[in-house]
PDB file of C-alpha atoms in Angstrom:
ATOM      1  CA  UNK A 514      39.187  69.290  64.795  1.00 47.00           C
ATOM      2  CA  UNK A 515      36.854  69.184  67.724  1.00 49.00           C
ATOM      3  CA  UNK A 516      39.648  67.990  70.070  1.00 50.00           C
ATOM      4  CA  UNK A 517      41.758  70.907  68.940  1.00 50.00           C
ATOM      5  CA  UNK A 518      38.933  73.296  69.676  1.00 50.00           C
ATOM      6  CA  UNK A 519      38.491  71.935  73.170  1.00 53.00           C
ATOM      7  CA  UNK A 520      42.305  72.183  73.712  1.00 61.00           C
ATOM      8  CA  UNK A 521      42.405  75.818  72.556  1.00 62.00           C
ATOM      9  CA  UNK A 522      39.447  76.712  74.791  1.00 64.00           C
ATOM     10  CA  UNK A 523      41.155  75.086  77.729  1.00 63.00           C
ATOM     11  CA  UNK A 524      44.392  77.036  77.079  1.00 64.00           C
ATOM     12  CA  UNK A 525      42.484  80.304  76.805  1.00 64.00           C
ATOM     13  CA  UNK A 526      40.640  79.599  80.003  1.00 64.00           C
ATOM     14  CA  UNK A 527      43.865  78.776  81.800  1.00 65.00           C
ATOM     15  CA  UNK A 528      45.452  82.014  80.492  1.00 66.00           C
ATOM     16  CA  UNK A 529      42.451  84.011  81.665  1.00 66.00           C
ATOM     17  CA  UNK A 530      42.646  82.421  85.148  1.00 64.00           C
ATOM     18  CA  UNK A 531      46.429  83.161  85.361  1.00 69.00           C
ATOM     19  CA  UNK A 532      45.758  86.806  84.356  1.00 72.00           C
ATOM     20  CA  UNK A 533      43.100  87.161  87.029  1.00 64.00           C
ATOM     21  CA  UNK A 534      45.397  85.630  89.633  1.00 65.00           C
ATOM     22  CA  UNK A 535      48.190  87.952  88.548  1.00 70.00           C
ATOM     23  CA  UNK A 536      45.966  91.021  88.716  1.00 67.00           C
ATOM     24  CA  UNK A 537      44.619  89.948  92.147  1.00 63.00           C
ATOM     25  CA  UNK A 538      48.162  89.361  93.424  1.00 62.00           C
ATOM     26  CA  UNK A 539      49.234  92.779  92.182  1.00 73.00           C
ATOM     27  CA  UNK A 540      46.289  94.354  93.937  1.00 68.00           C
ATOM     28  CA  UNK A 541      47.091  92.590  97.170  1.00 69.00           C
ATOM     29  CA  UNK A 542      50.742  93.547  96.936  1.00 69.00           C
ATOM     30  CA  UNK A 543      49.818  97.209  96.345  1.00 73.00           C
ATOM     31  CA  UNK A 544      47.385  97.108  99.257  1.00 73.00           C
ATOM     32  CA  UNK A 545      50.025  95.669 101.516  1.00 73.00           C
ATOM     33  CA  UNK A 546      52.511  98.285 100.424  1.00 70.00           C
ATOM     34  CA  UNK A 547      49.967 101.065 101.201  1.00 74.00           C
ATOM     35  CA  UNK A 548      49.273  99.532 104.644  1.00 75.00           C
ATOM     36  CA  UNK A 549      53.042  99.126 105.360  1.00 67.00           C
ATOM     37  CA  UNK A 550      53.623 102.787 104.303  1.00 72.00           C
ATOM     38  CA  UNK A 551      50.929 103.969 106.664  1.00 75.00           C
ATOM     39  CA  UNK A 552      52.440 101.846 109.492  1.00 71.00           C
ATOM     40  CA  UNK A 553      55.865 103.303 108.835  1.00 66.00           C
ATOM     41  CA  UNK A 554      54.538 106.794 108.799  1.00 74.00           C
ATOM     42  CA  UNK A 555      52.713 106.207 112.077  1.00 76.00           C
ATOM     43  CA  UNK A 556      55.840 104.668 113.555  1.00 70.00           C
ATOM     44  CA  UNK A 557      58.033 107.589 112.448  1.00 70.00           C
ATOM     45  CA  UNK A 558      55.528 109.972 113.918  1.00 74.00           C
ATOM     46  CA  UNK A 559      55.710 108.087 117.222  1.00 78.00           C
ATOM     47  CA  UNK A 560      59.493 108.118 116.993  1.00 73.00           C
ATOM     48  CA  UNK A 561      59.516 111.921 116.505  1.00 74.00           C
ATOM     49  CA  UNK A 562      57.204 112.326 119.515  1.00 80.00           C
ATOM     50  CA  UNK A 563      59.465 110.048 121.556  1.00 81.00           C
ATOM     51  CA  UNK A 564      62.489 112.013 120.430  1.00 76.00           C
ATOM     52  CA  UNK A 565      60.982 115.347 121.393  1.00 77.00           C
ATOM     53  CA  UNK A 566      60.018 113.947 124.889  1.00 82.00           C
ATOM     54  CA  UNK A 567      63.440 112.448 125.570  1.00 80.00           C
ATOM     55  CA  UNK A 568      65.739 114.769 123.591  1.00 79.00           C
ATOM     56  CA  UNK A 569      67.759 115.908 126.672  1.00 80.00           C
ATOM     57  CA  UNK A 570      68.481 112.276 127.597  1.00 81.00           C
ATOM     58  CA  UNK A 571      69.422 111.448 123.945  1.00 76.00           C
ATOM     59  CA  UNK A 572      71.897 114.359 123.898  1.00 74.00           C
ATOM     60  CA  UNK A 573      73.402 113.755 127.351  1.00 78.00           C
ATOM     61  CA  UNK A 574      73.211 109.929 127.866  1.00 81.00           C
ATOM     62  CA  UNK A 575      75.595 108.088 125.469  1.00 79.00           C
ATOM     63  CA  UNK A 576      73.989 104.660 126.078  1.00 81.00           C
ATOM     64  CA  UNK A 577      70.506 106.037 125.530  1.00 83.00           C
ATOM     65  CA  UNK A 578      71.782 107.822 122.354  1.00 82.00           C
ATOM     66  CA  UNK A 579      73.029 104.443 120.991  1.00 80.00           C
ATOM     67  CA  UNK A 580      69.685 102.796 121.590  1.00 83.00           C
ATOM     68  CA  UNK A 581      67.914 105.716 119.924  1.00 81.00           C
ATOM     69  CA  UNK A 582      70.198 105.478 116.831  1.00 78.00           C
ATOM     70  CA  UNK A 583      69.494 101.763 116.606  1.00 81.00           C
ATOM     71  CA  UNK A 584      65.762 102.322 116.892  1.00 78.00           C
ATOM     72  CA  UNK A 585      65.936 104.932 114.080  1.00 79.00           C
ATOM     73  CA  UNK A 586      68.020 102.520 111.838  1.00 77.00           C
ATOM     74  CA  UNK A 587      65.353  99.806 112.299  1.00 77.00           C
ATOM     75  CA  UNK A 588      62.967 101.929 110.218  1.00 71.00           C
ATOM     76  CA  UNK A 589      65.460 103.467 107.907  1.00 73.00           C
ATOM     77  CA  UNK A 590      65.688 106.950 109.559  1.00 73.00           C
ATOM     78  CA  UNK A 591      69.098 108.522 109.799  1.00 71.00           C
ATOM     79  CA  UNK A 592      69.157 111.411 112.307  1.00 69.00           C
ATOM     80  CA  UNK A 593      72.619 112.311 110.936  1.00 62.00           C
ATOM     81  CA  UNK A 594      71.636 112.500 107.264  1.00 61.00           C
ATOM     82  CA  UNK A 595      71.741 116.341 107.327  1.00 51.00           C
ATOM     83  CA  UNK A 596      72.825 119.011 109.707  1.00 51.00           C
ATOM     84  CA  UNK A 597      69.514 120.691 108.885  1.00 53.00           C
ATOM     85  CA  UNK A 598      65.918 119.653 109.114  1.00 56.00           C
ATOM     86  CA  UNK A 599      63.628 118.188 111.774  1.00 58.00           C
ATOM     87  CA  UNK A 600      66.150 115.909 113.467  1.00 58.00           C
ATOM     88  CA  UNK A 601      68.820 118.430 113.785  1.00 60.00           C
ATOM     89  CA  UNK A 602      66.451 121.123 115.043  1.00 60.00           C
ATOM     90  CA  UNK A 603      64.752 118.704 117.443  1.00 62.00           C
ATOM     91  CA  UNK A 604      67.783 116.922 118.849  1.00 60.00           C
ATOM     92  CA  UNK A 605      70.848 118.768 117.821  1.00 57.00           C
ATOM     93  CA  UNK A 606      72.454 115.359 117.161  1.00 60.00           C
ATOM     94  CA  UNK A 607      73.446 116.389 113.664  1.00 63.00           C
ATOM     95  CA  UNK A 608      75.408 119.344 114.981  1.00 70.00           C
ATOM     96  CA  UNK A 609      76.908 117.177 117.733  1.00 77.00           C
ATOM     97  CA  UNK A 610      78.331 114.649 115.318  1.00 80.00           C
ATOM     98  CA  UNK A 611      79.557 117.217 112.830  1.00 78.00           C
ATOM     99  CA  UNK A 612      81.352 119.078 115.589  1.00 83.00           C
ATOM    100  CA  UNK A 613      82.794 115.766 116.854  1.00 87.00           C
ATOM    101  CA  UNK A 614      83.988 114.990 113.301  1.00 87.00           C
ATOM    102  CA  UNK A 615      85.835 118.292 113.105  1.00 86.00           C
ATOM    103  CA  UNK A 616      87.531 117.525 116.466  1.00 92.00           C
ATOM    104  CA  UNK A 617      88.488 114.115 115.237  1.00 92.00           C
ATOM    105  CA  UNK A 618      90.185 115.595 112.170  1.00 90.00           C
ATOM    106  CA  UNK A 619      92.084 118.040 114.398  1.00 92.00           C
ATOM    107  CA  UNK A 620      93.365 115.323 116.673  1.00 93.00           C
ATOM    108  CA  UNK A 621      94.356 113.041 113.727  1.00 91.00           C
ATOM    109  CA  UNK A 622      96.193 115.792 111.967  1.00 89.00           C
ATOM    110  CA  UNK A 623      98.013 116.849 115.135  1.00 91.00           C
ATOM    111  CA  UNK A 624      99.329 113.276 115.738  1.00 90.00           C
ATOM    112  CA  UNK A 625      99.874 112.097 112.165  1.00 89.00           C
ATOM    113  CA  UNK A 626     103.558 113.110 112.141  1.00 86.00           C
ATOM    114  CA  UNK A 627     104.155 110.513 114.814  1.00 87.00           C
ATOM    115  CA  UNK A 628     101.811 107.646 114.063  1.00 89.00           C
ATOM    116  CA  UNK A 629     101.678 108.010 110.328  1.00 87.00           C
ATOM    117  CA  UNK A 630      97.925 108.600 110.353  1.00 90.00           C
ATOM    118  CA  UNK A 631      96.952 105.421 112.186  1.00 93.00           C
ATOM    119  CA  UNK A 632      95.491 105.643 115.713  1.00 94.00           C
ATOM    120  CA  UNK A 633      93.704 103.240 118.006  1.00 94.00           C
ATOM    121  CA  UNK A 634      90.068 104.246 118.518  1.00 95.00           C
ATOM    122  CA  UNK A 635      90.477 104.155 122.314  1.00 94.00           C
ATOM    123  CA  UNK A 636      93.434 106.465 122.128  1.00 94.00           C
ATOM    124  CA  UNK A 637      91.453 108.805 119.855  1.00 95.00           C
ATOM    125  CA  UNK A 638      88.650 108.860 122.497  1.00 95.00           C
ATOM    126  CA  UNK A 639      91.147 109.577 125.267  1.00 93.00           C
ATOM    127  CA  UNK A 640      92.672 112.468 123.353  1.00 93.00           C
ATOM    128  CA  UNK A 641      89.279 113.932 122.467  1.00 94.00           C
ATOM    129  CA  UNK A 642      88.064 113.767 126.024  1.00 91.00           C
ATOM    130  CA  UNK A 643      91.125 115.662 127.128  1.00 91.00           C
ATOM    131  CA  UNK A 644      90.741 118.306 124.426  1.00 89.00           C
ATOM    132  CA  UNK A 645      87.012 118.732 124.834  1.00 86.00           C
ATOM    133  CA  UNK A 646      87.239 119.574 128.504  1.00 82.00           C
ATOM    134  CA  UNK A 647      85.273 118.266 131.550  1.00 78.00           C
ATOM    135  CA  UNK A 648      82.121 120.207 130.729  1.00 76.00           C
ATOM    136  CA  UNK A 649      81.631 118.731 127.272  1.00 77.00           C
ATOM    137  CA  UNK A 650      79.070 116.050 126.512  1.00 80.00           C
ATOM    138  CA  UNK A 651      80.298 112.482 127.208  1.00 86.00           C
ATOM    139  CA  UNK A 652      81.209 110.549 124.105  1.00 91.00           C
ATOM    140  CA  UNK A 653      81.474 106.807 123.425  1.00 91.00           C
ATOM    141  CA  UNK A 654      83.277 104.674 120.855  1.00 93.00           C
ATOM    142  CA  UNK A 655      79.905 104.335 119.077  1.00 92.00           C
ATOM    143  CA  UNK A 656      79.727 108.152 118.788  1.00 90.00           C
ATOM    144  CA  UNK A 657      83.244 108.198 117.307  1.00 94.00           C
ATOM    145  CA  UNK A 658      82.379 105.554 114.746  1.00 93.00           C
ATOM    146  CA  UNK A 659      79.276 107.410 113.636  1.00 88.00           C
ATOM    147  CA  UNK A 660      81.152 110.668 113.351  1.00 88.00           C
ATOM    148  CA  UNK A 661      83.933 109.023 111.374  1.00 91.00           C
ATOM    149  CA  UNK A 662      81.412 107.528 109.024  1.00 87.00           C
ATOM    150  CA  UNK A 663      80.191 111.063 108.200  1.00 81.00           C
ATOM    151  CA  UNK A 664      83.768 112.112 107.414  1.00 84.00           C
ATOM    152  CA  UNK A 665      83.760 109.799 104.385  1.00 76.00           C
ATOM    153  CA  UNK A 666      82.181 112.710 102.458  1.00 69.00           C
ATOM    154  CA  UNK A 667      85.749 114.123 102.455  1.00 68.00           C
ATOM    155  CA  UNK A 668      87.015 111.094 100.490  1.00 66.00           C
ATOM    156  CA  UNK A 669      88.891 108.038 101.559  1.00 64.00           C
ATOM    157  CA  UNK A 670      91.109 109.838 104.009  1.00 73.00           C
ATOM    158  CA  UNK A 671      89.204 108.767 107.103  1.00 86.00           C
ATOM    159  CA  UNK A 672      88.319 105.077 107.563  1.00 89.00           C
ATOM    160  CA  UNK A 673      87.999 102.573 110.306  1.00 92.00           C
ATOM    161  CA  UNK A 674      90.209  99.414 110.298  1.00 92.00           C
ATOM    162  CA  UNK A 675      88.772  96.473 112.164  1.00 92.00           C
ATOM    163  CA  UNK A 676      91.535  94.381 113.803  1.00 92.00           C
ATOM    164  CA  UNK A 677      89.139  91.920 115.227  1.00 88.00           C
ATOM    165  CA  UNK A 678      89.492  92.814 118.913  1.00 88.00           C
ATOM    166  CA  UNK A 679      89.311  96.616 118.386  1.00 88.00           C
ATOM    167  CA  UNK A 680      89.389  99.372 115.813  1.00 94.00           C
ATOM    168  CA  UNK A 681      92.045 101.590 114.354  1.00 94.00           C
ATOM    169  CA  UNK A 682      91.313 104.994 112.727  1.00 94.00           C
ATOM    170  CA  UNK A 683      93.185 105.625 109.471  1.00 92.00           C
ATOM    171  CA  UNK A 684      93.352 109.267 108.592  1.00 89.00           C
ATOM    172  CA  UNK A 685      95.484 109.164 105.428  1.00 82.00           C
ATOM    173  CA  UNK A 686      94.257 108.455 101.851  1.00 78.00           C
ATOM    174  CA  UNK A 687      94.541 104.915 100.655  1.00 80.00           C
ATOM    175  CA  UNK A 688      92.830 101.718 101.620  1.00 80.00           C
ATOM    176  CA  UNK A 689      94.598  99.068 103.725  1.00 88.00           C
ATOM    177  CA  UNK A 690      94.309  95.497 102.419  1.00 91.00           C
ATOM    178  CA  UNK A 691      93.780  92.397 104.402  1.00 94.00           C
ATOM    179  CA  UNK A 692      97.532  91.814 104.353  1.00 96.00           C
ATOM    180  CA  UNK A 693      98.163  95.241 105.922  1.00 95.00           C
ATOM    181  CA  UNK A 694      95.567  94.445 108.563  1.00 95.00           C
ATOM    182  CA  UNK A 695      97.329  91.156 109.441  1.00 96.00           C
ATOM    183  CA  UNK A 696     100.631  92.991 109.694  1.00 97.00           C
ATOM    184  CA  UNK A 697      99.031  95.361 112.236  1.00 96.00           C
ATOM    185  CA  UNK A 698      97.480  92.438 114.138  1.00 96.00           C
ATOM    186  CA  UNK A 699     101.000  90.962 114.568  1.00 96.00           C
ATOM    187  CA  UNK A 700     102.586  94.302 115.335  1.00 96.00           C
ATOM    188  CA  UNK A 701     100.212  94.776 118.301  1.00 93.00           C
ATOM    189  CA  UNK A 702     102.067  92.138 120.260  1.00 92.00           C
ATOM    190  CA  UNK A 703     105.419  93.983 120.452  1.00 92.00           C
ATOM    191  CA  UNK A 704     105.160  97.122 118.421  1.00 94.00           C
ATOM    192  CA  UNK A 705     107.127  95.793 115.440  1.00 96.00           C
ATOM    193  CA  UNK A 706     107.301  92.968 112.929  1.00 97.00           C
ATOM    194  CA  UNK A 707     110.019  91.223 110.891  1.00 97.00           C
ATOM    195  CA  UNK A 708     109.788  89.439 107.594  1.00 98.00           C
ATOM    196  CA  UNK A 709     110.527  86.177 109.447  1.00 97.00           C
ATOM    197  CA  UNK A 710     107.744  86.754 111.986  1.00 97.00           C
ATOM    198  CA  UNK A 711     105.228  87.529 109.233  1.00 97.00           C
ATOM    199  CA  UNK A 712     106.278  84.373 107.351  1.00 97.00           C
ATOM    200  CA  UNK A 713     105.956  82.266 110.462  1.00 97.00           C
ATOM    201  CA  UNK A 714     102.671  83.769 111.718  1.00 96.00           C
ATOM    202  CA  UNK A 715     100.733  83.944 108.512  1.00 97.00           C
ATOM    203  CA  UNK A 716     102.590  81.337 106.386  1.00 97.00           C
ATOM    204  CA  UNK A 717     103.412  83.925 103.788  1.00 97.00           C
ATOM    205  CA  UNK A 718     106.000  83.835 101.046  1.00 97.00           C
ATOM    206  CA  UNK A 719     108.888  86.320 101.606  1.00 96.00           C
ATOM    207  CA  UNK A 720     107.883  88.440  98.652  1.00 97.00           C
ATOM    208  CA  UNK A 721     104.353  88.862 100.011  1.00 97.00           C
ATOM    209  CA  UNK A 722     105.708  89.933 103.407  1.00 97.00           C
ATOM    210  CA  UNK A 723     108.098  92.418 101.868  1.00 97.00           C
ATOM    211  CA  UNK A 724     105.393  93.901  99.661  1.00 96.00           C
ATOM    212  CA  UNK A 725     103.057  94.478 102.635  1.00 96.00           C
ATOM    213  CA  UNK A 726     105.592  96.139 104.951  1.00 97.00           C
ATOM    214  CA  UNK A 727     107.287  98.108 102.161  1.00 96.00           C
ATOM    215  CA  UNK A 728     103.926  99.701 101.321  1.00 94.00           C
ATOM    216  CA  UNK A 729     103.316 100.612 104.993  1.00 95.00           C
ATOM    217  CA  UNK A 730     106.795 102.159 105.258  1.00 95.00           C
ATOM    218  CA  UNK A 731     106.063 104.137 102.155  1.00 92.00           C
ATOM    219  CA  UNK A 732     102.827 105.465 103.572  1.00 89.00           C
ATOM    220  CA  UNK A 733     104.528 106.450 106.818  1.00 90.00           C
ATOM    221  CA  UNK A 734     102.692 103.859 108.930  1.00 92.00           C
ATOM    222  CA  UNK A 735     105.902 102.034 109.811  1.00 94.00           C
ATOM    223  CA  UNK A 736     109.500 102.862 110.637  1.00 95.00           C
ATOM    224  CA  UNK A 737     112.519 100.787 109.656  1.00 96.00           C
ATOM    225  CA  UNK A 738     115.082  99.892 112.329  1.00 96.00           C
ATOM    226  CA  UNK A 739     118.447  98.647 110.960  1.00 95.00           C
ATOM    227  CA  UNK A 740     120.282  99.440 114.180  1.00 93.00           C
ATOM    228  CA  UNK A 741     119.121  96.280 115.922  1.00 91.00           C
ATOM    229  CA  UNK A 742     121.374  93.221 115.662  1.00 90.00           C
ATOM    230  CA  UNK A 743     120.033  90.615 113.340  1.00 92.00           C
ATOM    231  CA  UNK A 744     117.059  91.034 111.179  1.00 96.00           C
ATOM    232  CA  UNK A 745     115.543  94.324 110.146  1.00 97.00           C
ATOM    233  CA  UNK A 746     112.543  95.369 112.290  1.00 97.00           C
ATOM    234  CA  UNK A 747     109.522  97.365 111.142  1.00 97.00           C
ATOM    235  CA  UNK A 748     108.157  99.464 113.987  1.00 96.00           C
ATOM    236  CA  UNK A 749     104.679 100.901 114.182  1.00 95.00           C
ATOM    237  CA  UNK A 750     104.543 104.147 116.228  1.00 92.00           C
ATOM    238  CA  UNK A 751     100.826 103.827 116.741  1.00 91.00           C
ATOM    239  CA  UNK A 752     101.636 100.910 119.118  1.00 90.00           C
ATOM    240  CA  UNK A 753     104.353 102.750 121.041  1.00 84.00           C
ATOM    241  CA  UNK A 754     103.452 102.516 124.801  1.00 66.00           C
ATOM    242  CA  UNK A 755     103.973 106.185 125.409  1.00 52.00           C
ATOM    243  CA  UNK A 756     102.104 107.367 122.256  1.00 42.00           C
ATOM    244  CA  UNK A 757      99.208 108.888 124.266  1.00 43.00           C
ATOM    245  CA  UNK A 758     101.420 110.756 126.660  1.00 42.00           C
TER     246      UNK A 758
END
Protein backbone atom coordinates (compact mmCIF):
# COMPACT_ATOMS: atom_id res chain seq x y z
CA UNK A 1 0.00 0.00 0.00
CA UNK A 2 2.87 2.38 0.77
CA UNK A 3 4.40 1.85 -2.63
CA UNK A 4 1.07 2.65 -4.28
CA UNK A 5 0.84 5.86 -2.28
CA UNK A 6 4.28 6.94 -3.38
CA UNK A 7 3.41 6.13 -6.99
CA UNK A 8 0.17 8.13 -6.88
CA UNK A 9 1.92 11.13 -5.36
CA UNK A 10 4.56 11.00 -8.06
CA UNK A 11 1.92 10.91 -10.77
CA UNK A 12 0.06 13.84 -9.25
CA UNK A 13 3.30 15.79 -8.93
CA UNK A 14 4.13 15.07 -12.57
CA UNK A 15 0.64 16.15 -13.70
CA UNK A 16 0.98 19.37 -11.70
CA UNK A 17 4.36 20.09 -13.29
CA UNK A 18 2.98 19.45 -16.79
CA UNK A 19 0.05 21.77 -16.09
CA UNK A 20 2.42 24.52 -14.94
CA UNK A 21 4.59 24.05 -18.02
CA UNK A 22 1.51 24.17 -20.24
CA UNK A 23 0.23 27.33 -18.56
CA UNK A 24 3.65 28.93 -18.85
CA UNK A 25 3.90 27.94 -22.50
CA UNK A 26 0.47 29.41 -23.21
CA UNK A 27 1.45 32.63 -21.46
CA UNK A 28 4.69 32.87 -23.46
CA UNK A 29 2.83 32.19 -26.71
CA UNK A 30 0.25 34.87 -25.92
CA UNK A 31 2.99 37.35 -25.06
CA UNK A 32 4.80 36.57 -28.31
CA UNK A 33 1.56 37.05 -30.23
CA UNK A 34 1.00 40.43 -28.59
CA UNK A 35 4.56 41.50 -29.37
CA UNK A 36 4.24 40.30 -32.96
CA UNK A 37 0.96 42.16 -33.39
CA UNK A 38 2.58 45.36 -32.11
CA UNK A 39 5.48 44.89 -34.51
CA UNK A 40 3.12 44.31 -37.43
CA UNK A 41 1.11 47.42 -36.52
CA UNK A 42 4.29 49.47 -36.32
CA UNK A 43 5.49 48.06 -39.64
CA UNK A 44 2.18 48.77 -41.31
CA UNK A 45 2.30 52.31 -39.95
CA UNK A 46 5.76 52.74 -41.44
CA UNK A 47 4.48 51.25 -44.69
CA UNK A 48 1.66 53.78 -44.84
CA UNK A 49 4.12 56.60 -44.15
CA UNK A 50 6.39 55.27 -46.91
CA UNK A 51 3.43 55.01 -49.29
CA UNK A 52 2.39 58.58 -48.61
CA UNK A 53 5.91 59.84 -49.21
CA UNK A 54 6.42 57.92 -52.46
CA UNK A 55 2.86 57.74 -53.81
CA UNK A 56 3.69 59.58 -57.04
CA UNK A 57 6.51 57.17 -57.83
CA UNK A 58 4.32 54.17 -56.94
CA UNK A 59 1.68 55.37 -59.38
CA UNK A 60 4.02 56.35 -62.21
CA UNK A 61 6.94 53.92 -61.95
CA UNK A 62 5.87 50.33 -62.82
CA UNK A 63 9.03 48.71 -61.40
CA UNK A 64 8.69 50.63 -58.14
CA UNK A 65 5.00 49.69 -58.03
CA UNK A 66 5.88 45.98 -58.24
CA UNK A 67 8.36 46.30 -55.39
CA UNK A 68 5.78 48.12 -53.29
CA UNK A 69 3.18 45.41 -53.96
CA UNK A 70 5.66 42.72 -52.91
CA UNK A 71 6.52 44.64 -49.75
CA UNK A 72 2.80 44.88 -48.89
CA UNK A 73 2.29 41.17 -49.54
CA UNK A 74 5.12 40.31 -47.12
CA UNK A 75 2.98 41.58 -44.21
CA UNK A 76 -0.37 40.50 -45.56
CA UNK A 77 -1.54 43.91 -46.79
CA UNK A 78 -3.44 44.04 -50.07
CA UNK A 79 -3.64 47.58 -51.51
CA UNK A 80 -6.15 46.26 -54.06
CA UNK A 81 -8.52 44.62 -51.58
CA UNK A 82 -11.02 47.44 -52.04
CA UNK A 83 -11.52 50.41 -54.29
CA UNK A 84 -12.28 52.40 -51.15
CA UNK A 85 -10.41 53.04 -47.95
CA UNK A 86 -6.96 54.27 -46.95
CA UNK A 87 -4.92 52.63 -49.72
CA UNK A 88 -7.21 53.76 -52.50
CA UNK A 89 -7.43 57.31 -51.15
CA UNK A 90 -3.70 57.49 -50.48
CA UNK A 91 -2.39 55.91 -53.68
CA UNK A 92 -5.20 55.58 -56.15
CA UNK A 93 -3.84 52.11 -56.96
CA UNK A 94 -7.22 50.53 -56.39
CA UNK A 95 -8.84 52.75 -58.98
CA UNK A 96 -5.87 52.19 -61.31
CA UNK A 97 -6.27 48.40 -61.31
CA UNK A 98 -10.05 48.44 -61.49
CA UNK A 99 -9.87 50.79 -64.48
CA UNK A 100 -7.24 48.54 -66.06
CA UNK A 101 -9.50 45.55 -65.45
CA UNK A 102 -12.35 47.20 -67.35
CA UNK A 103 -10.00 47.93 -70.26
CA UNK A 104 -8.83 44.30 -70.27
CA UNK A 105 -12.45 43.14 -70.53
CA UNK A 106 -13.07 45.51 -73.44
CA UNK A 107 -10.02 44.29 -75.38
CA UNK A 108 -10.80 40.62 -74.75
CA UNK A 109 -14.42 40.99 -75.83
CA UNK A 110 -13.42 42.91 -78.96
CA UNK A 111 -11.04 40.16 -80.08
CA UNK A 112 -12.84 37.03 -78.87
CA UNK A 113 -14.57 36.50 -82.24
CA UNK A 114 -11.15 35.90 -83.77
CA UNK A 115 -9.09 34.20 -81.06
CA UNK A 116 -11.88 32.33 -79.30
CA UNK A 117 -11.22 34.13 -76.04
CA UNK A 118 -7.56 33.16 -75.67
CA UNK A 119 -4.87 35.82 -75.98
CA UNK A 120 -1.16 36.02 -75.26
CA UNK A 121 -0.46 38.34 -72.32
CA UNK A 122 2.13 40.26 -74.35
CA UNK A 123 -0.42 40.83 -77.11
CA UNK A 124 -2.94 42.03 -74.56
CA UNK A 125 -0.40 44.52 -73.23
CA UNK A 126 0.33 45.78 -76.76
CA UNK A 127 -3.34 46.29 -77.51
CA UNK A 128 -3.94 48.02 -74.18
CA UNK A 129 -1.04 50.42 -74.66
CA UNK A 130 -2.43 51.32 -78.07
CA UNK A 131 -5.97 51.90 -76.78
CA UNK A 132 -4.89 53.76 -73.63
CA UNK A 133 -2.94 56.39 -75.55
CA UNK A 134 0.52 57.86 -75.06
CA UNK A 135 -0.41 59.98 -72.04
CA UNK A 136 -1.72 57.08 -69.96
CA UNK A 137 0.27 55.54 -67.11
CA UNK A 138 2.79 52.93 -68.16
CA UNK A 139 1.70 49.36 -67.46
CA UNK A 140 3.64 46.13 -67.03
CA UNK A 141 2.80 42.44 -67.31
CA UNK A 142 2.70 42.37 -63.51
CA UNK A 143 0.03 45.08 -63.54
CA UNK A 144 -2.01 43.00 -66.00
CA UNK A 145 -1.76 39.87 -63.88
CA UNK A 146 -2.89 41.76 -60.77
CA UNK A 147 -5.80 43.35 -62.61
CA UNK A 148 -6.90 40.01 -64.09
CA UNK A 149 -6.77 38.46 -60.62
CA UNK A 150 -9.32 41.06 -59.52
CA UNK A 151 -11.58 40.08 -62.41
CA UNK A 152 -12.14 36.66 -60.83
CA UNK A 153 -14.96 38.29 -58.87
CA UNK A 154 -16.90 38.06 -62.15
CA UNK A 155 -16.61 34.26 -62.11
CA UNK A 156 -14.34 31.89 -63.99
CA UNK A 157 -14.49 33.85 -67.25
CA UNK A 158 -11.10 35.49 -66.79
CA UNK A 159 -8.13 33.33 -65.91
CA UNK A 160 -4.41 33.16 -66.67
CA UNK A 161 -2.97 30.05 -68.33
CA UNK A 162 0.72 29.43 -67.65
CA UNK A 163 2.42 27.81 -70.66
CA UNK A 164 5.78 27.68 -68.93
CA UNK A 165 7.56 30.33 -70.99
CA UNK A 166 4.78 32.90 -70.92
CA UNK A 167 1.12 33.48 -70.05
CA UNK A 168 -2.14 33.34 -71.97
CA UNK A 169 -5.31 35.13 -70.88
CA UNK A 170 -8.51 33.11 -71.12
CA UNK A 171 -11.63 35.28 -71.25
CA UNK A 172 -14.30 32.62 -71.69
CA UNK A 173 -15.97 30.48 -69.01
CA UNK A 174 -14.50 27.06 -68.39
CA UNK A 175 -11.21 25.85 -67.02
CA UNK A 176 -8.49 24.49 -69.30
CA UNK A 177 -6.99 21.21 -68.16
CA UNK A 178 -3.34 20.22 -68.31
CA UNK A 179 -4.05 18.39 -71.58
CA UNK A 180 -5.43 21.58 -73.11
CA UNK A 181 -2.36 23.48 -71.93
CA UNK A 182 -0.08 20.91 -73.57
CA UNK A 183 -2.04 21.24 -76.82
CA UNK A 184 -1.41 25.00 -76.70
CA UNK A 185 2.28 24.47 -75.99
CA UNK A 186 2.62 22.37 -79.13
CA UNK A 187 0.44 24.72 -81.20
CA UNK A 188 2.81 27.60 -80.41
CA UNK A 189 5.42 26.09 -82.71
CA UNK A 190 3.44 26.33 -85.96
CA UNK A 191 -0.01 27.62 -85.07
CA UNK A 192 -1.72 24.25 -85.43
CA UNK A 193 -1.63 20.65 -84.19
CA UNK A 194 -2.69 17.30 -85.56
CA UNK A 195 -3.69 14.13 -83.77
CA UNK A 196 -0.44 12.52 -84.92
CA UNK A 197 1.69 15.40 -83.63
CA UNK A 198 0.02 15.24 -80.22
CA UNK A 199 0.50 11.48 -80.03
CA UNK A 200 4.16 11.83 -80.98
CA UNK A 201 4.96 14.81 -78.75
CA UNK A 202 3.15 13.78 -75.58
CA UNK A 203 2.91 10.00 -76.08
CA UNK A 204 -0.88 10.15 -75.88
CA UNK A 205 -3.40 7.59 -76.99
CA UNK A 206 -5.48 8.71 -79.98
CA UNK A 207 -8.68 8.95 -77.93
CA UNK A 208 -7.00 11.32 -75.47
CA UNK A 209 -5.75 13.59 -78.25
CA UNK A 210 -9.19 13.70 -79.88
CA UNK A 211 -10.88 14.49 -76.58
CA UNK A 212 -8.58 17.44 -75.94
CA UNK A 213 -8.82 19.08 -79.38
CA UNK A 214 -12.54 18.37 -79.79
CA UNK A 215 -13.22 20.28 -76.57
CA UNK A 216 -11.12 23.23 -77.73
CA UNK A 217 -12.91 23.30 -81.10
CA UNK A 218 -16.26 23.24 -79.30
CA UNK A 219 -15.18 26.19 -77.12
CA UNK A 220 -14.07 28.18 -80.16
CA UNK A 221 -10.38 28.10 -79.26
CA UNK A 222 -9.40 26.07 -82.34
CA UNK A 223 -10.49 25.91 -85.96
CA UNK A 224 -10.62 22.77 -88.05
CA UNK A 225 -8.88 22.69 -91.43
CA UNK A 226 -9.93 19.82 -93.71
CA UNK A 227 -8.75 21.56 -96.87
CA UNK A 228 -5.12 20.61 -96.35
CA UNK A 229 -3.86 17.42 -97.94
CA UNK A 230 -3.39 14.59 -95.54
CA UNK A 231 -4.33 14.72 -91.89
CA UNK A 232 -6.81 17.19 -90.42
CA UNK A 233 -5.18 20.22 -88.81
CA UNK A 234 -6.44 22.11 -85.76
CA UNK A 235 -5.48 25.79 -85.97
CA UNK A 236 -5.33 28.20 -83.05
CA UNK A 237 -6.06 31.78 -84.16
CA UNK A 238 -4.43 33.20 -81.06
CA UNK A 239 -1.09 32.12 -82.58
CA UNK A 240 -1.71 33.59 -86.03
CA UNK A 241 1.25 35.86 -86.87
CA UNK A 242 -0.95 38.78 -87.92
CA UNK A 243 -3.35 38.56 -84.97
CA UNK A 244 -2.14 41.82 -83.39
CA UNK A 245 -2.36 43.77 -86.62
